[in-house]
GROMACS .gro file of N, CA and C in nm:
model
  138
    1ILE      N    1  -8.695 -15.364  -2.892
    1ILE     CA    2  -8.579 -15.312  -2.821
    1ILE      C    3  -8.625 -15.229  -2.700
    2GLU      N    4  -8.729 -15.151  -2.722
    2GLU     CA    5  -8.779 -15.066  -2.613
    2GLU      C    6  -8.817 -15.150  -2.491
    3LYS      N    7  -8.889 -15.259  -2.514
    3LYS     CA    8  -8.932 -15.345  -2.404
    3LYS      C    9  -8.811 -15.407  -2.333
    4PHE      N   10  -8.712 -15.450  -2.410
    4PHE     CA   11  -8.591 -15.508  -2.351
    4PHE      C   12  -8.521 -15.406  -2.261
    5ILE      N   13  -8.504 -15.284  -2.311
    5ILE     CA   14  -8.436 -15.180  -2.232
    5ILE      C   15  -8.513 -15.153  -2.103
    6HIS      N   16  -8.645 -15.142  -2.115
    6HIS     CA   17  -8.726 -15.113  -1.997
    6HIS      C   18  -8.725 -15.228  -1.897
    7ASN      N   19  -8.728 -15.349  -1.945
    7ASN     CA   20  -8.733 -15.465  -1.856
    7ASN      C   21  -8.599 -15.504  -1.796
    8THR      N   22  -8.489 -15.468  -1.861
    8THR     CA   23  -8.359 -15.515  -1.813
    8THR      C   24  -8.262 -15.405  -1.770
    9ILE      N   25  -8.277 -15.285  -1.825
    9ILE     CA   26  -8.179 -15.180  -1.797
    9ILE      C   27  -8.238 -15.068  -1.713
   10ILE      N   28  -8.349 -15.013  -1.758
   10ILE     CA   29  -8.413 -14.901  -1.687
   10ILE      C   30  -8.548 -14.953  -1.636
   11LYS      N   31  -8.544 -15.015  -1.522
   11LYS     CA   32  -8.663 -15.082  -1.467
   11LYS      C   33  -8.756 -14.986  -1.394
   12ASP      N   34  -8.702 -14.880  -1.338
   12ASP     CA   35  -8.783 -14.784  -1.263
   12ASP      C   36  -8.871 -14.703  -1.359
   13ASP      N   37  -9.001 -14.700  -1.332
   13ASP     CA   38  -9.095 -14.633  -1.423
   13ASP      C   39  -9.071 -14.483  -1.434
   14GLU      N   40  -9.032 -14.418  -1.325
   14GLU     CA   41  -9.005 -14.274  -1.331
   14GLU      C   42  -8.881 -14.246  -1.416
   15GLU      N   43  -8.777 -14.324  -1.396
   15GLU     CA   44  -8.656 -14.310  -1.479
   15GLU      C   45  -8.688 -14.338  -1.625
   16TRP      N   46  -8.772 -14.437  -1.647
   16TRP     CA   47  -8.811 -14.474  -1.783
   16TRP      C   48  -8.881 -14.358  -1.852
   17ALA      N   49  -8.971 -14.291  -1.782
   17ALA     CA   50  -9.046 -14.179  -1.840
   17ALA      C   51  -8.950 -14.067  -1.882
   18VAL      N   52  -8.851 -14.038  -1.799
   18VAL     CA   53  -8.752 -13.935  -1.833
   18VAL      C   54  -8.671 -13.979  -1.954
   19PHE      N   55  -8.629 -14.104  -1.955
   19PHE     CA   56  -8.551 -14.159  -2.066
   19PHE      C   57  -8.627 -14.148  -2.198
   20ILE      N   58  -8.753 -14.187  -2.197
   20ILE     CA   59  -8.834 -14.186  -2.320
   20ILE      C   60  -8.850 -14.044  -2.372
   21GLU      N   61  -8.871 -13.948  -2.284
   21GLU     CA   62  -8.883 -13.808  -2.329
   21GLU      C   63  -8.755 -13.762  -2.397
   22ASP      N   64  -8.640 -13.802  -2.345
   22ASP     CA   65  -8.513 -13.765  -2.406
   22ASP      C   66  -8.493 -13.836  -2.540
   23VAL      N   67  -8.529 -13.961  -2.547
   23VAL     CA   68  -8.515 -14.039  -2.670
   23VAL      C   69  -8.596 -13.978  -2.784
   24LYS      N   70  -8.712 -13.926  -2.752
   24LYS     CA   71  -8.799 -13.867  -2.853
   24LYS      C   72  -8.737 -13.745  -2.920
   25LYS      N   73  -8.634 -13.687  -2.859
   25LYS     CA   74  -8.569 -13.568  -2.913
   25LYS      C   75  -8.460 -13.602  -3.015
   26HIS      N   76  -8.439 -13.729  -3.040
   26HIS     CA   77  -8.331 -13.772  -3.129
   26HIS      C   78  -8.384 -13.864  -3.238
   27PRO      N   79  -8.323 -13.864  -3.354
   27PRO     CA   80  -8.210 -13.781  -3.391
   27PRO      C   81  -8.254 -13.638  -3.419
   28ASN      N   82  -8.166 -13.545  -3.384
   28ASN     CA   83  -8.190 -13.405  -3.413
   28ASN      C   84  -8.089 -13.359  -3.518
   29LYS      N   85  -8.091 -13.229  -3.550
   29LYS     CA   86  -8.001 -13.178  -3.654
   29LYS      C   87  -7.855 -13.204  -3.620
   30ASN      N   88  -7.819 -13.187  -3.494
   30ASN     CA   89  -7.680 -13.210  -3.453
   30ASN      C   90  -7.640 -13.357  -3.470
   31ASP      N   91  -7.730 -13.447  -3.434
   31ASP     CA   92  -7.702 -13.590  -3.450
   31ASP      C   93  -7.679 -13.624  -3.597
   32ILE      N   94  -7.763 -13.570  -3.684
   32ILE     CA   95  -7.750 -13.597  -3.828
   32ILE      C   96  -7.619 -13.540  -3.880
   33GLU      N   97  -7.586 -13.419  -3.841
   33GLU     CA   98  -7.460 -13.357  -3.885
   33GLU      C   99  -7.340 -13.438  -3.835
   34ASP      N  100  -7.344 -13.480  -3.710
   34ASP     CA  101  -7.235 -13.563  -3.656
   34ASP      C  102  -7.221 -13.694  -3.734
   35ALA      N  103  -7.333 -13.755  -3.769
   35ALA     CA  104  -7.329 -13.880  -3.845
   35ALA      C  105  -7.270 -13.858  -3.984
   36LYS      N  106  -7.309 -13.748  -4.048
   36LYS     CA  107  -7.254 -13.717  -4.180
   36LYS      C  108  -7.103 -13.696  -4.172
   37ASN      N  109  -7.060 -13.621  -4.072
   37ASN     CA  110  -6.917 -13.596  -4.056
   37ASN      C  111  -6.841 -13.725  -4.028
   38PHE      N  112  -6.897 -13.810  -3.944
   38PHE     CA  113  -6.835 -13.938  -3.914
   38PHE      C  114  -6.822 -14.023  -4.040
   39ALA      N  115  -6.929 -14.030  -4.117
   39ALA     CA  116  -6.927 -14.109  -4.240
   39ALA      C  117  -6.824 -14.053  -4.338
   40GLN      N  118  -6.818 -13.922  -4.349
   40GLN     CA  119  -6.721 -13.861  -4.440
   40GLN      C  120  -6.578 -13.890  -4.394
   41ASP      N  121  -6.555 -13.882  -4.264
   41ASP     CA  122  -6.421 -13.913  -4.211
   41ASP      C  123  -6.382 -14.056  -4.246
   42ILE      N  124  -6.475 -14.149  -4.233
   42ILE     CA  125  -6.447 -14.289  -4.267
   42ILE      C  126  -6.416 -14.302  -4.415
   43LEU      N  127  -6.497 -14.238  -4.499
   43LEU     CA  128  -6.474 -14.246  -4.643
   43LEU      C  129  -6.340 -14.184  -4.682
   44ASN      N  130  -6.300 -14.080  -4.614
   44ASN     CA  131  -6.172 -14.015  -4.643
   44ASN      C  132  -6.053 -14.104  -4.609
   45GLU      N  133  -6.074 -14.203  -4.525
   45GLU     CA  134  -5.967 -14.296  -4.488
   45GLU      C  135  -5.934 -14.392  -4.601
   46PHE      N  136  -6.025 -14.408  -4.696
   46PHE     CA  137  -6.005 -14.505  -4.804
   46PHE      C  138  -5.974 -14.438  -4.931
   0.00000   0.00000   0.00000
């Protein structure tokens, strides 16, 4: 997937370097908490 994104979406190497640094920060605690809340909301619908 990484190669596909770099070759087709973010082709500029400088932009790619910034993108990769940001990607390395995820998932973080907030992402995990958001995912748990989302899953619970879905389960509560049933």
